[in-house]
mmCIF file of C-alpha atoms and ligand atoms in Angstrom:
data_model
loop_
_atom_site.group_PDB
_atom_site.id
_atom_site.type_symbol
_atom_site.label_atom_id
_atom_site.label_comp_id
_atom_site.label_asym_id
_atom_site.label_seq_id
_atom_site.Cartn_x
_atom_site.Cartn_y
_atom_site.Cartn_z
ATOM 1 C CA MET A 1 134.191 72.014 111.249
ATOM 2 C CA ALA A 2 135.683 70.615 114.442
ATOM 3 C CA GLU A 3 138.648 68.546 113.347
ATOM 4 C CA ASN A 4 141.746 69.492 111.405
ATOM 5 C CA ARG A 5 142.006 68.022 107.933
ATOM 6 C CA GLY A 6 144.704 67.950 105.328
ATOM 7 C CA TRP A 7 144.216 69.894 102.094
ATOM 8 C CA ASP A 8 143.429 66.675 100.205
ATOM 9 C CA GLU A 9 140.798 65.480 102.690
ATOM 10 C CA PHE A 10 138.081 67.956 101.771
ATOM 11 C CA ASP A 11 135.204 67.121 99.452
ATOM 12 C CA ALA A 12 135.364 68.862 96.092
ATOM 13 C CA GLY A 13 133.405 72.084 96.288
ATOM 14 C CA ALA A 14 133.563 72.303 100.097
ATOM 15 C CA ILE A 15 133.216 75.806 101.485
ATOM 16 C CA LEU A 16 135.836 76.733 104.065
ATOM 17 C CA PHE A 17 134.991 79.593 106.339
ATOM 18 C CA THR A 18 137.698 81.803 107.742
ATOM 19 C CA PHE A 19 135.947 82.459 111.058
ATOM 20 C CA ASN A 20 133.696 80.432 113.351
ATOM 21 C CA GLU A 21 131.444 83.423 113.903
ATOM 22 C CA LYS A 22 130.806 86.900 112.602
ATOM 23 C CA VAL A 23 133.561 89.365 113.448
ATOM 24 C CA ASP A 24 132.716 93.004 113.910
ATOM 25 C CA ASN A 25 135.425 95.601 113.417
ATOM 26 C CA ILE A 26 137.906 93.188 111.843
ATOM 27 C CA ALA A 27 140.366 96.012 111.169
ATOM 28 C CA THR A 28 140.684 96.813 114.856
ATOM 29 C CA THR A 29 140.650 93.209 116.137
ATOM 30 C CA LEU A 30 144.124 91.797 116.668
ATOM 31 C CA ALA A 31 144.820 88.547 114.838
ATOM 32 C CA GLU A 32 145.143 86.574 118.075
ATOM 33 C CA ASP A 33 141.692 87.768 119.175
ATOM 34 C CA ARG A 34 139.885 86.752 115.976
ATOM 35 C CA PRO A 35 137.810 83.505 116.029
ATOM 36 C CA TYR A 36 139.672 81.782 113.187
ATOM 37 C CA SER A 37 138.184 78.451 112.162
ATOM 38 C CA SER A 38 140.289 75.302 112.107
ATOM 39 C CA SER A 39 140.201 75.396 108.291
ATOM 40 C CA SER A 40 141.818 78.830 108.234
ATOM 41 C CA SER A 41 145.517 78.812 107.441
ATOM 42 C CA PHE A 42 146.018 81.127 110.408
ATOM 43 C CA THR A 43 145.399 78.253 112.832
ATOM 44 C CA ALA A 44 148.110 76.052 111.327
ATOM 45 C CA SER A 45 151.842 76.486 111.499
ATOM 46 C CA VAL A 46 152.764 76.762 107.840
ATOM 47 C CA GLY A 47 156.321 78.055 108.123
ATOM 48 C CA ASP A 48 158.004 74.678 108.399
ATOM 49 C CA TRP A 49 159.483 74.648 104.897
ATOM 50 C CA ARG A 50 161.453 77.826 105.597
ATOM 51 C CA ILE A 51 165.201 77.363 105.131
ATOM 52 C CA GLU A 52 166.120 80.963 105.907
ATOM 53 C CA LYS A 53 164.533 83.254 108.466
ATOM 54 C CA PRO A 54 164.356 87.038 108.728
ATOM 55 C CA ILE A 55 165.994 88.425 111.856
ATOM 56 C CA PHE A 56 164.822 91.793 113.114
ATOM 57 C CA ASN A 57 167.297 94.302 114.558
ATOM 58 C CA LYS A 58 165.280 96.996 116.307
ATOM 59 C CA ASP A 59 168.358 99.220 116.761
ATOM 60 C CA TYR A 60 168.062 100.405 113.146
ATOM 61 C CA CYS A 61 164.315 100.242 112.557
ATOM 62 C CA ILE A 62 162.534 103.496 111.728
ATOM 63 C CA ASP A 63 159.028 101.933 111.860
ATOM 64 C CA CYS A 64 158.320 102.791 108.237
ATOM 65 C CA GLN A 65 156.042 99.711 108.017
ATOM 66 C CA PHE A 66 157.261 98.744 104.530
ATOM 67 C CA CYS A 67 157.901 95.187 105.730
ATOM 68 C CA TRP A 68 154.381 94.982 107.177
ATOM 69 C CA ILE A 69 152.819 96.259 103.952
ATOM 70 C CA TYR A 70 154.766 93.981 101.587
ATOM 71 C CA CYS A 71 154.932 90.687 103.498
ATOM 72 C CA PRO A 72 152.814 88.263 101.434
ATOM 73 C CA ASP A 73 152.060 86.118 104.474
ATOM 74 C CA VAL A 74 151.003 88.852 106.915
ATOM 75 C CA SER A 75 153.833 87.653 109.139
ATOM 76 C CA ILE A 76 155.171 90.999 110.291
ATOM 77 C CA ILE A 77 153.783 91.830 113.724
ATOM 78 C CA ALA A 78 153.171 95.521 114.321
ATOM 79 C CA ARG A 79 151.368 97.294 117.136
ATOM 80 C CA ASP A 80 150.472 100.980 117.145
ATOM 81 C CA LYS A 81 152.437 101.396 113.890
ATOM 82 C CA LYS A 82 155.596 99.988 115.446
ATOM 83 C CA MET A 83 157.330 96.877 114.117
ATOM 84 C CA ILE A 84 157.719 94.428 117.001
ATOM 85 C CA GLY A 85 158.658 91.120 115.411
ATOM 86 C CA ILE A 86 157.903 88.249 113.070
ATOM 87 C CA ASP A 87 155.265 85.546 113.241
ATOM 88 C CA PHE A 88 157.428 82.489 112.554
ATOM 89 C CA ASP A 89 154.418 80.157 112.496
ATOM 90 C CA HIS A 90 153.477 81.719 109.161
ATOM 91 C CA CYS A 91 156.632 83.329 107.723
ATOM 92 C CA LYS A 92 157.843 81.387 104.634
ATOM 93 C CA GLY A 93 161.283 82.968 104.501
ATOM 94 C CA CYS A 94 160.741 84.655 101.141
ATOM 95 C CA GLY A 95 162.959 87.631 102.061
ATOM 96 C CA ILE A 96 160.671 90.323 100.648
ATOM 97 C CA CYS A 97 160.659 92.169 103.985
ATOM 98 C CA VAL A 98 164.452 92.375 103.804
ATOM 99 C CA GLU A 99 164.363 93.643 100.211
ATOM 100 C CA VAL A 100 162.004 96.505 101.044
ATOM 101 C CA CYS A 101 163.591 97.540 104.348
ATOM 102 C CA PRO A 102 165.133 100.968 103.607
ATOM 103 C CA THR A 103 167.548 101.468 106.507
ATOM 104 C CA ASN A 104 171.332 101.380 106.327
ATOM 105 C CA PRO A 105 172.225 98.828 107.525
ATOM 106 C CA LYS A 106 168.955 96.998 107.040
ATOM 107 C CA SER A 107 166.810 96.320 110.088
ATOM 108 C CA LEU A 108 165.873 92.897 108.742
ATOM 109 C CA LEU A 109 168.309 90.373 107.294
ATOM 110 C CA MET A 110 167.972 86.748 106.246
ATOM 111 C CA PHE A 111 169.943 84.069 108.108
ATOM 112 C CA GLY A 112 169.986 80.290 108.014
ATOM 113 C CA GLU A 113 167.012 78.795 109.833
ATOM 114 C CA HIS A 114 169.305 76.792 112.134
ATOM 115 C CA LEU A 115 171.357 79.785 113.355
ATOM 116 C CA ASP A 116 171.033 81.258 116.830
ATOM 117 C CA ASP A 117 169.200 84.619 116.848
ATOM 118 C CA ASP A 118 171.697 86.291 119.208
ATOM 119 C CA GLU A 119 174.602 85.207 117.016
ATOM 120 C CA CYS A 120 172.832 86.612 113.960
ATOM 121 C CA LEU A 121 172.370 89.961 115.718
ATOM 122 C CA ALA A 122 176.018 89.957 116.808
ATOM 123 C CA SER A 123 177.135 89.574 113.180
ATOM 124 C CA TRP A 124 175.056 92.512 111.906
ATOM 125 C CA PRO A 125 176.865 94.561 109.227
ATOM 126 C CA GLU A 126 178.025 98.135 109.765
ATOM 127 C CA LYS A 127 176.462 101.059 107.951
ATOM 128 C CA ASP A 128 177.481 101.258 104.265
ATOM 129 C CA GLU A 129 179.325 104.540 103.730
ATOM 130 C CA LYS A 130 178.722 106.361 100.444
ATOM 131 C CA GLU A 131 181.705 106.729 98.179
ATOM 132 C CA VAL A 132 182.589 110.382 97.508
HETATM 133 S S1 SF4 B 1 160.512 86.507 104.932
HETATM 134 FE FE1 SF4 B 1 158.669 86.796 103.627
HETATM 135 S S2 SF4 B 1 157.037 85.738 104.739
HETATM 136 FE FE2 SF4 B 1 158.698 86.045 106.214
HETATM 137 S S3 SF4 B 1 158.226 87.997 107.262
HETATM 138 FE FE3 SF4 B 1 159.587 88.467 105.508
HETATM 139 S S4 SF4 B 1 158.208 88.986 103.805
HETATM 140 FE FE4 SF4 B 1 156.978 87.909 105.371
HETATM 141 S S1 SF4 B 2 160.922 97.873 106.690
HETATM 142 FE FE1 SF4 B 2 162.716 97.929 108.076
HETATM 143 S S2 SF4 B 2 162.711 100.003 108.949
HETATM 144 FE FE2 SF4 B 2 160.677 99.675 108.052
HETATM 145 S S3 SF4 B 2 159.432 98.893 109.789
HETATM 146 FE FE3 SF4 B 2 160.255 97.113 108.691
HETATM 147 S S4 SF4 B 2 162.150 96.589 109.796
HETATM 148 FE FE4 SF4 B 2 161.599 98.693 110.388
#
């Protein structure tokens, strides 16, 4: 399929292939190197209904990979088992990555989509001290 189509422009029963060609070693091929077809959701920016965005603060991250495992949109970018950022073309702003992040303070927090990233990082909360 060469052209992009909307979801309601396909014939009923159409088969949509994820890739344009066979991919060997999919597990070791980075997403940006895979031959995604134009009907794959990977090729479209589908994060435009997000009203809040996760901001990543690497100062607190322990690279546990929980966010990568639990993100329902495969929008956490990790390389060599290290969290390096968020794919905002696909992130829907669900906040699950923030919920599962175990650090104190969290290494991911949700902020309004319109806010400046540097300002979000500057307003990061302090560590919560345990009451004794
Ligand atoms: S907000 Fe949701 S979709 Fe976006 S990176 Fe976090 S878990 Fe993934
Ligand atoms: S869940 Fe939090 S600590 Fe773990 S890799 Fe993700 S951002 Fe880092």
